[in-house]
PDB file of C-alpha atoms and ligand atoms in Angstrom:
ATOM      1  CA  MET A  11      -7.145   6.261  -9.733  1.00  0.00           C
ATOM      2  CA  GLN A  12      -7.563   3.261 -11.376  1.00  0.00           C
ATOM      3  CA  ILE A  13      -5.750   0.315  -9.111  1.00  0.00           C
ATOM      4  CA  ASP A  14      -5.262  -2.942 -10.896  1.00  0.00           C
ATOM      5  CA  ILE A  15      -3.787  -5.824  -8.880  1.00  0.00           C
ATOM      6  CA  ILE A  16      -2.264  -8.507 -10.305  1.00  0.00           C
ATOM      7  CA  THR A  17      -2.464 -11.677  -8.522  1.00  0.00           C
ATOM      8  CA  LEU A  18      -2.910 -15.383  -7.958  1.00  0.00           C
ATOM      9  CA  PHE A  19      -4.671 -14.894  -4.856  1.00  0.00           C
ATOM     10  CA  PRO A  20      -7.326 -12.789  -5.913  1.00  0.00           C
ATOM     11  CA  LYS A  21      -9.653 -13.830  -2.736  1.00  0.00           C
ATOM     12  CA  MET A  22      -7.289 -12.285  -0.305  1.00  0.00           C
ATOM     13  CA  PHE A  23      -8.285  -8.787  -0.868  1.00  0.00           C
ATOM     14  CA  ASP A  24     -12.316  -9.723  -0.409  1.00  0.00           C
ATOM     15  CA  GLY A  25     -12.330  -8.506   3.016  1.00  0.00           C
ATOM     16  CA  PRO A  26      -9.358  -5.763   3.654  1.00  0.00           C
ATOM     17  CA  MET A  27      -9.996  -4.107   0.631  1.00  0.00           C
ATOM     18  CA  ASN A  28     -13.846  -3.612   1.088  1.00  0.00           C
ATOM     19  CA  GLN A  29     -13.951  -2.072   4.502  1.00  0.00           C
ATOM     20  CA  SER A  30     -13.975   1.315   5.961  1.00  0.00           C
ATOM     21  CA  ILE A  31     -12.020   4.130   3.976  1.00  0.00           C
ATOM     22  CA  LEU A  32     -10.819   1.941   1.148  1.00  0.00           C
ATOM     23  CA  TRP A  33     -14.410   1.035   0.875  1.00  0.00           C
ATOM     24  CA  ARG A  34     -15.865   4.684   0.665  1.00  0.00           C
ATOM     25  CA  ALA A  35     -13.035   5.618  -1.380  1.00  0.00           C
ATOM     26  CA  GLN A  36     -14.357   2.823  -3.996  1.00  0.00           C
ATOM     27  CA  ASP A  37     -17.981   3.537  -3.204  1.00  0.00           C
ATOM     28  CA  LYS A  38     -17.602   7.531  -3.928  1.00  0.00           C
ATOM     29  CA  LYS A  39     -15.515   6.343  -6.761  1.00  0.00           C
ATOM     30  CA  PHE A  40     -12.178   7.836  -5.901  1.00  0.00           C
ATOM     31  CA  ILE A  41     -10.708   4.499  -7.045  1.00  0.00           C
ATOM     32  CA  ASP A  42     -11.660   1.892  -9.483  1.00  0.00           C
ATOM     33  CA  LEU A  43     -10.238  -1.545  -8.053  1.00  0.00           C
ATOM     34  CA  ASN A  44      -9.813  -4.357 -10.269  1.00  0.00           C
ATOM     35  CA  ILE A  45      -8.188  -7.214  -8.996  1.00  0.00           C
ATOM     36  CA  VAL A  46      -6.581  -9.755 -11.634  1.00  0.00           C
ATOM     37  CA  ASP A  47      -6.040 -12.935 -11.282  1.00  0.00           C
ATOM     38  CA  LEU A  48      -3.096 -14.567 -12.600  1.00  0.00           C
ATOM     39  CA  ARG A  49      -4.442 -17.944 -13.371  1.00  0.00           C
ATOM     40  CA  HIS A  50      -6.357 -16.746 -15.886  1.00  0.00           C
ATOM     41  CA  PHE A  51      -3.497 -16.563 -18.116  1.00  0.00           C
ATOM     42  CA  GLY A  52      -1.969 -19.813 -16.803  1.00  0.00           C
ATOM     43  CA  GLU A  53      -0.701 -22.384 -19.608  1.00  0.00           C
ATOM     44  CA  GLY A  54      -2.655 -25.646 -20.216  1.00  0.00           C
ATOM     45  CA  VAL A  55      -5.129 -27.530 -18.530  1.00  0.00           C
ATOM     46  CA  ARG A  56      -3.648 -27.118 -15.435  1.00  0.00           C
ATOM     47  CA  LYS A  57      -2.798 -23.519 -16.111  1.00  0.00           C
ATOM     48  CA  ASN A  58       0.329 -23.606 -14.575  1.00  0.00           C
ATOM     49  CA  VAL A  59       2.006 -19.785 -14.394  1.00  0.00           C
ATOM     50  CA  ASP A  60       5.188 -21.067 -12.750  1.00  0.00           C
ATOM     51  CA  ASP A  61       8.221 -23.340 -13.887  1.00  0.00           C
ATOM     52  CA  ARG A  62      11.725 -24.018 -11.850  1.00  0.00           C
ATOM     53  CA  PRO A  63      15.047 -22.319 -11.591  1.00  0.00           C
ATOM     54  CA  TYR A  64      17.363 -21.966 -14.509  1.00  0.00           C
ATOM     55  CA  GLY A  65      20.426 -22.963 -12.884  1.00  0.00           C
ATOM     56  CA  GLY A  66      18.990 -24.929 -10.423  1.00  0.00           C
ATOM     57  CA  GLY A  67      18.248 -23.764  -6.774  1.00  0.00           C
ATOM     58  CA  ALA A  68      14.314 -24.081  -4.531  1.00  0.00           C
ATOM     59  CA  GLY A  69      10.759 -23.151  -5.470  1.00  0.00           C
ATOM     60  CA  MET A  70       9.236 -22.153  -8.451  1.00  0.00           C
ATOM     61  CA  ILE A  71       9.276 -18.967 -10.384  1.00  0.00           C
ATOM     62  CA  LEU A  72       6.915 -16.903 -11.743  1.00  0.00           C
ATOM     63  CA  ARG A  73       7.174 -17.232 -15.784  1.00  0.00           C
ATOM     64  CA  VAL A  74       7.575 -13.936 -17.433  1.00  0.00           C
ATOM     65  CA  ASP A  75       5.326 -14.698 -20.804  1.00  0.00           C
ATOM     66  CA  ILE A  76       2.336 -15.290 -18.144  1.00  0.00           C
ATOM     67  CA  ILE A  77       2.980 -11.683 -16.683  1.00  0.00           C
ATOM     68  CA  ASP A  78       3.900 -10.114 -20.155  1.00  0.00           C
ATOM     69  CA  ALA A  79       0.076 -11.437 -21.167  1.00  0.00           C
ATOM     70  CA  CYS A  80      -1.751 -10.724 -18.232  1.00  0.00           C
ATOM     71  CA  LEU A  81      -0.426  -7.174 -18.622  1.00  0.00           C
ATOM     72  CA  LYS A  82      -1.116  -6.620 -22.309  1.00  0.00           C
ATOM     73  CA  SER A  83      -4.459  -7.895 -21.485  1.00  0.00           C
ATOM     74  CA  ILE A  84      -5.028  -4.986 -19.292  1.00  0.00           C
ATOM     75  CA  LYS A  85      -2.907  -2.497 -21.496  1.00  0.00           C
ATOM     76  CA  ALA A  86      -0.416  -1.769 -18.849  1.00  0.00           C
ATOM     77  CA  LYS A  87       2.623  -0.904 -20.396  1.00  0.00           C
ATOM     78  CA  PRO A  88       5.776   0.520 -18.923  1.00  0.00           C
ATOM     79  CA  GLY A  89       6.443   4.528 -19.724  1.00  0.00           C
ATOM     80  CA  THR A  90       2.989   4.615 -20.240  1.00  0.00           C
ATOM     81  CA  LYS A  91       2.496   8.777 -18.708  1.00  0.00           C
ATOM     82  CA  GLY A  92       0.302   8.889 -15.850  1.00  0.00           C
ATOM     83  CA  GLN A  93       0.176   5.068 -15.312  1.00  0.00           C
ATOM     84  CA  LYS A  94       2.651   2.841 -12.670  1.00  0.00           C
ATOM     85  CA  ILE A  95       3.108  -1.287 -12.876  1.00  0.00           C
ATOM     86  CA  ILE A  96       5.201  -1.437  -9.788  1.00  0.00           C
ATOM     87  CA  LEU A  97       6.115  -4.736  -9.080  1.00  0.00           C
ATOM     88  CA  THR A  98       6.504  -6.431  -4.882  1.00  0.00           C
ATOM     89  CA  SER A  99       9.674  -7.169  -4.184  1.00  0.00           C
ATOM     90  CA  ALA A 100      11.828  -7.937  -0.782  1.00  0.00           C
ATOM     91  CA  GLY A 101      14.577  -6.561  -2.741  1.00  0.00           C
ATOM     92  CA  GLY A 102      12.885  -2.814  -4.113  1.00  0.00           C
ATOM     93  CA  ALA A 103      13.159   0.134  -3.146  1.00  0.00           C
ATOM     94  CA  LYS A 104      11.599   1.261  -0.228  1.00  0.00           C
ATOM     95  CA  PHE A 105       8.169   2.245  -0.252  1.00  0.00           C
ATOM     96  CA  THR A 106       7.875   5.674   1.545  1.00  0.00           C
ATOM     97  CA  GLN A 107       5.566   8.359   2.437  1.00  0.00           C
ATOM     98  CA  ASP A 108       6.550  10.133  -0.458  1.00  0.00           C
ATOM     99  CA  LYS A 109       6.715   7.577  -3.098  1.00  0.00           C
ATOM    100  CA  ALA A 110       2.800   7.224  -1.724  1.00  0.00           C
ATOM    101  CA  ASN A 111       2.524  10.695  -2.887  1.00  0.00           C
ATOM    102  CA  GLU A 112       4.134  10.551  -6.293  1.00  0.00           C
ATOM    103  CA  TYR A 113       1.780   7.596  -6.643  1.00  0.00           C
ATOM    104  CA  SER A 114      -1.438   9.412  -5.632  1.00  0.00           C
ATOM    105  CA  LYS A 115      -1.128  11.760  -8.361  1.00  0.00           C
ATOM    106  CA  LEU A 116      -1.835   8.824 -10.985  1.00  0.00           C
ATOM    107  CA  LYS A 117      -4.547   8.033 -13.002  1.00  0.00           C
ATOM    108  CA  ARG A 118      -3.646   4.518 -12.601  1.00  0.00           C
ATOM    109  CA  MET A 119      -1.302   2.324 -10.795  1.00  0.00           C
ATOM    110  CA  ILE A 120      -1.026  -1.427 -11.707  1.00  0.00           C
ATOM    111  CA  ILE A 121       0.431  -3.886  -8.708  1.00  0.00           C
ATOM    112  CA  LEU A 122       2.323  -7.232  -9.310  1.00  0.00           C
ATOM    113  CA  CYS A 123       2.334  -9.682  -6.519  1.00  0.00           C
ATOM    114  CA  GLY A 124       4.669 -11.544  -6.893  1.00  0.00           C
ATOM    115  CA  HIS A 125       4.249 -15.662  -4.915  1.00  0.00           C
ATOM    116  CA  TYR A 126       6.821 -18.814  -3.968  1.00  0.00           C
ATOM    117  CA  GLU A 127      10.196 -18.033  -4.862  1.00  0.00           C
ATOM    118  CA  GLY A 128       9.883 -14.960  -6.886  1.00  0.00           C
ATOM    119  CA  ILE A 129       9.332 -13.777 -10.509  1.00  0.00           C
ATOM    120  CA  ASP A 130      11.294 -13.972 -13.416  1.00  0.00           C
ATOM    121  CA  ASN A 131      13.881 -11.482 -13.135  1.00  0.00           C
ATOM    122  CA  ARG A 132      13.040 -10.210 -16.812  1.00  0.00           C
ATOM    123  CA  VAL A 133       9.760  -8.730 -15.453  1.00  0.00           C
ATOM    124  CA  ALA A 134      11.761  -6.669 -13.331  1.00  0.00           C
ATOM    125  CA  GLU A 135      14.193  -5.724 -16.584  1.00  0.00           C
ATOM    126  CA  ASN A 136      11.411  -5.075 -19.113  1.00  0.00           C
ATOM    127  CA  LEU A 137       7.692  -5.006 -18.015  1.00  0.00           C
ATOM    128  CA  VAL A 138       7.361  -3.014 -15.100  1.00  0.00           C
ATOM    129  CA  ASP A 139       8.147   0.691 -13.892  1.00  0.00           C
ATOM    130  CA  ASP A 140       9.111   0.253 -10.407  1.00  0.00           C
ATOM    131  CA  VAL A 141       9.754  -2.117  -7.981  1.00  0.00           C
ATOM    132  CA  VAL A 142       9.027  -2.149  -4.403  1.00  0.00           C
ATOM    133  CA  SER A 143       9.870  -3.419  -1.050  1.00  0.00           C
ATOM    134  CA  ILE A 144       7.112  -2.405   1.740  1.00  0.00           C
ATOM    135  CA  GLY A 145      10.459  -3.608   4.072  1.00  0.00           C
ATOM    136  CA  ASP A 146      13.094  -5.542   5.108  1.00  0.00           C
ATOM    137  CA  TYR A 147      11.373  -8.821   5.584  1.00  0.00           C
ATOM    138  CA  VAL A 148       9.838 -11.247   3.056  1.00  0.00           C
ATOM    139  CA  LEU A 149       6.908 -11.845   2.748  1.00  0.00           C
ATOM    140  CA  THR A 150       5.235 -15.123   1.091  1.00  0.00           C
ATOM    141  CA  GLY A 151       3.699 -12.629  -1.277  1.00  0.00           C
ATOM    142  CA  GLY A 152       2.842  -9.732  -2.950  1.00  0.00           C
ATOM    143  CA  GLU A 153      -0.524  -9.546  -1.725  1.00  0.00           C
ATOM    144  CA  ILE A 154      -0.060  -7.773   1.804  1.00  0.00           C
ATOM    145  CA  PRO A 155       2.480  -5.089   0.589  1.00  0.00           C
ATOM    146  CA  ALA A 156       0.194  -4.240  -2.254  1.00  0.00           C
ATOM    147  CA  MET A 157      -2.921  -3.917   0.518  1.00  0.00           C
ATOM    148  CA  VAL A 158       0.071  -1.521   1.834  1.00  0.00           C
ATOM    149  CA  ILE A 159       0.480   0.511  -1.068  1.00  0.00           C
ATOM    150  CA  ALA A 160      -3.212   0.856  -2.628  1.00  0.00           C
ATOM    151  CA  ASP A 161      -4.093   1.854   1.407  1.00  0.00           C
ATOM    152  CA  THR A 162      -1.613   4.346   2.181  1.00  0.00           C
ATOM    153  CA  VAL A 163      -1.987   5.679  -1.889  1.00  0.00           C
ATOM    154  CA  THR A 164      -5.452   5.748  -1.525  1.00  0.00           C
ATOM    155  CA  ARG A 165      -6.060   8.045   1.882  1.00  0.00           C
ATOM    156  CA  LEU A 166      -3.403  10.487  -0.118  1.00  0.00           C
ATOM    157  CA  ILE A 167      -6.130  10.982  -3.000  1.00  0.00           C
ATOM    158  CA  PRO A 168      -7.611  14.693  -2.601  1.00  0.00           C
ATOM    159  CA  ASN A 169     -11.003  14.505  -0.609  1.00  0.00           C
ATOM    160  CA  VAL A 170     -11.025  11.059   0.285  1.00  0.00           C
ATOM    161  CA  ILE A 171      -9.775  12.146   3.655  1.00  0.00           C
ATOM    162  CA  LYS A 172     -10.061  15.419   5.416  1.00  0.00           C
ATOM    163  CA  PRO A 173      -6.938  17.190   4.308  1.00  0.00           C
ATOM    164  CA  LYS A 174      -6.328  18.931   7.843  1.00  0.00           C
ATOM    165  CA  SER A 175      -5.790  14.580   8.728  1.00  0.00           C
ATOM    166  CA  LEU A 176      -3.120  15.211   6.684  1.00  0.00           C
ATOM    167  CA  THR A 177      -0.819  17.821   7.137  1.00  0.00           C
ATOM    168  CA  GLU A 178      -0.608  16.748  10.789  1.00  0.00           C
ATOM    169  CA  GLU A 179       0.303  13.426  11.160  1.00  0.00           C
ATOM    170  CA  SER A 180       4.047  11.095  10.615  1.00  0.00           C
ATOM    171  CA  PHE A 181       5.956  12.110   8.028  1.00  0.00           C
ATOM    172  CA  SER A 182       4.147  15.025   6.572  1.00  0.00           C
ATOM    173  CA  GLY A 183       6.245  17.442   7.863  1.00  0.00           C
ATOM    174  CA  MET A 184       6.513  15.733  11.367  1.00  0.00           C
ATOM    175  CA  GLU A 185       8.941  13.015  12.152  1.00  0.00           C
ATOM    176  CA  SER A 186       6.470  11.577  13.473  1.00  0.00           C
ATOM    177  CA  GLU A 187       3.054  12.705  15.359  1.00  0.00           C
ATOM    178  CA  TYR A 188       2.068  14.404  18.745  1.00  0.00           C
ATOM    179  CA  PRO A 189       0.065  11.660  21.004  1.00  0.00           C
ATOM    180  CA  GLN A 190      -3.261  12.409  21.108  1.00  0.00           C
ATOM    181  CA  TYR A 191      -5.899  11.554  23.899  1.00  0.00           C
ATOM    182  CA  THR A 192      -9.719  11.504  24.768  1.00  0.00           C
ATOM    183  CA  ARG A 193     -12.115  10.920  27.114  1.00  0.00           C
ATOM    184  CA  PRO A 194     -11.888   9.758  30.021  1.00  0.00           C
ATOM    185  CA  GLU A 195      -9.973  12.364  31.406  1.00  0.00           C
ATOM    186  CA  VAL A 196      -8.428  10.346  33.733  1.00  0.00           C
ATOM    187  CA  TYR A 197      -8.312   6.066  33.867  1.00  0.00           C
ATOM    188  CA  ARG A 198      -6.625   3.818  36.357  1.00  0.00           C
ATOM    189  CA  GLY A 199      -4.968   7.112  37.359  1.00  0.00           C
ATOM    190  CA  TRP A 200      -3.568   7.678  34.338  1.00  0.00           C
ATOM    191  CA  LYS A 201      -4.289  11.479  33.207  1.00  0.00           C
ATOM    192  CA  VAL A 202      -4.803  13.051  30.238  1.00  0.00           C
ATOM    193  CA  PRO A 203      -1.549  15.921  29.870  1.00  0.00           C
ATOM    194  CA  LYS A 204      -2.957  19.418  31.655  1.00  0.00           C
ATOM    195  CA  VAL A 205      -2.330  21.536  28.401  1.00  0.00           C
ATOM    196  CA  LEU A 206      -4.612  19.518  26.533  1.00  0.00           C
ATOM    197  CA  LEU A 207      -7.413  20.306  28.790  1.00  0.00           C
ATOM    198  CA  SER A 208      -6.559  24.127  29.328  1.00  0.00           C
ATOM    199  CA  GLY A 209      -8.147  25.610  26.267  1.00  0.00           C
ATOM    200  CA  ASN A 210      -4.665  27.617  25.404  1.00  0.00           C
ATOM    201  CA  HIS A 211      -4.402  26.972  21.958  1.00  0.00           C
ATOM    202  CA  LYS A 212      -0.859  28.335  21.486  1.00  0.00           C
ATOM    203  CA  LYS A 213       0.516  26.494  24.626  1.00  0.00           C
ATOM    204  CA  ILE A 214      -1.424  23.070  22.994  1.00  0.00           C
ATOM    205  CA  SER A 215       0.446  23.971  19.916  1.00  0.00           C
ATOM    206  CA  GLU A 216       3.820  23.973  21.115  1.00  0.00           C
ATOM    207  CA  TRP A 217       3.101  21.325  23.163  1.00  0.00           C
ATOM    208  CA  ARG A 218       2.402  19.303  20.250  1.00  0.00           C
ATOM    209  CA  ASN A 219       5.627  20.641  18.287  1.00  0.00           C
ATOM    210  CA  ASP A 220       7.710  19.730  20.931  1.00  0.00           C
ATOM    211  CA  LYS A 221       6.305  16.228  21.995  1.00  0.00           C
ATOM    212  CA  PRO A 222       6.906  13.665  18.868  1.00  0.00           C
ATOM    213  CA  ASN A 223       5.164  10.031  19.305  1.00  0.00           C
ATOM    214  CA  SER A 224       8.976   9.083  19.093  1.00  0.00           C
ATOM    215  CA  ASP A 225       9.517   9.733  22.439  1.00  0.00           C
ATOM    216  CA  ILE A 226       6.872   6.907  24.177  1.00  0.00           C
ATOM    217  CA  PRO A 227       9.152   4.543  25.164  1.00  0.00           C
TER     218      PRO A 227
HETATM  219  C1  LIG B   7       8.467 -15.465  -0.801  1.00  0.00           C
HETATM  220  S1  LIG B   7       8.823 -14.397  -1.695  1.00  0.00           S
HETATM  221  C2  LIG B   7      10.018 -13.890  -2.545  1.00  0.00           C
HETATM  222  C3  LIG B   7      11.170 -13.876  -2.082  1.00  0.00           C
HETATM  223  C4  LIG B   7      12.598 -13.997  -2.915  1.00  0.00           C
HETATM  224  N1  LIG B   7      13.243 -15.443  -3.178  1.00  0.00           N
HETATM  225  C5  LIG B   7      13.813 -13.448  -2.203  1.00  0.00           C
HETATM  226  O1  LIG B   7      14.573 -13.536  -1.381  1.00  0.00           O
HETATM  227  O2  LIG B   7      13.647 -11.555  -2.074  1.00  0.00           O
HETATM  228  C6  LIG B   7       7.132 -14.012  -2.817  1.00  0.00           C
HETATM  229  C7  LIG B   7       7.070 -12.633  -3.299  1.00  0.00           C
HETATM  230  O3  LIG B   7       6.506 -12.163  -2.314  1.00  0.00           O
HETATM  231  C8  LIG B   7       6.559 -10.491  -2.250  1.00  0.00           C
HETATM  232  N2  LIG B   7       6.992  -9.876  -1.155  1.00  0.00           N
HETATM  233  C9  LIG B   7       7.698 -10.525  -0.235  1.00  0.00           C
HETATM  234  N3  LIG B   7       8.655  -9.673   0.390  1.00  0.00           N
HETATM  235  C10 LIG B   7       8.352  -8.613   0.248  1.00  0.00           C
HETATM  236  C11 LIG B   7       8.635  -7.435   1.066  1.00  0.00           C
HETATM  237  N4  LIG B   7       8.762  -6.943   2.010  1.00  0.00           N
HETATM  238  N5  LIG B   7       8.228  -6.437   0.157  1.00  0.00           N
HETATM  239  C12 LIG B   7       7.358  -6.325  -1.328  1.00  0.00           C
HETATM  240  N6  LIG B   7       7.328  -7.201  -1.709  1.00  0.00           N
HETATM  241  C13 LIG B   7       7.462  -8.570  -1.194  1.00  0.00           C
HETATM  242  C14 LIG B   7       7.468  -9.925  -3.378  1.00  0.00           C
HETATM  243  O4  LIG B   7       6.428  -9.839  -4.521  1.00  0.00           O
HETATM  244  C15 LIG B   7       7.998 -11.609  -3.897  1.00  0.00           C
HETATM  245  O5  LIG B   7       7.980 -12.234  -5.422  1.00  0.00           O
END
């Protein structure tokens, strides 16, 4: 899958997107990550990308014409089969595991990061396929939401991680995964549940089915 992320802060992606499974997914060509610097499409010597809101109000709004120029330059058009242009917004539709599954089947995902006060609403109205929120809170920019979306989707692409790891985890047929333990068997008097040491797979499986992690206070 090709993942394009449009941002005013490309350096934010340097570390987080180049570690662990995300790095391996790129190395093995499961994803091709393209970080696009929106500033390159800015106007004038100062490369302006934003302006004050019509009607007054606080902060600066990213301009629709600048974003349109950027999307055109990377040949991203809403409604294209196998692609989605996704706008990050606190007021968008909630990003869920189901949505991540749907996105993992795409050939290309283009994520647009807002910043400052937000983005001219004509972008949401005309230039994107989906408007997505990662939760009911406001972040300074869409960069962390873009990483959340890219990470969640990448691990669902076939063979990025072992299929068994995906079937036995939270939100995949179970609300939350069962509790997991490893060595040492006893630590500071805290014991691993006996059934997990029994070798009885039927009992282990029953225990796991009865014991969602949400039991933990
Ligand atoms: C400071 S926020 C703008 C908040 C906006 N004025 C509002 O009240 O919803 C700047 C950018 O961060 C991103 N953002 C903030 N919170 C988000 C969330 N919960 N989910 C997705 N994107 C978010 C969006 O791209 C947004 O345009």
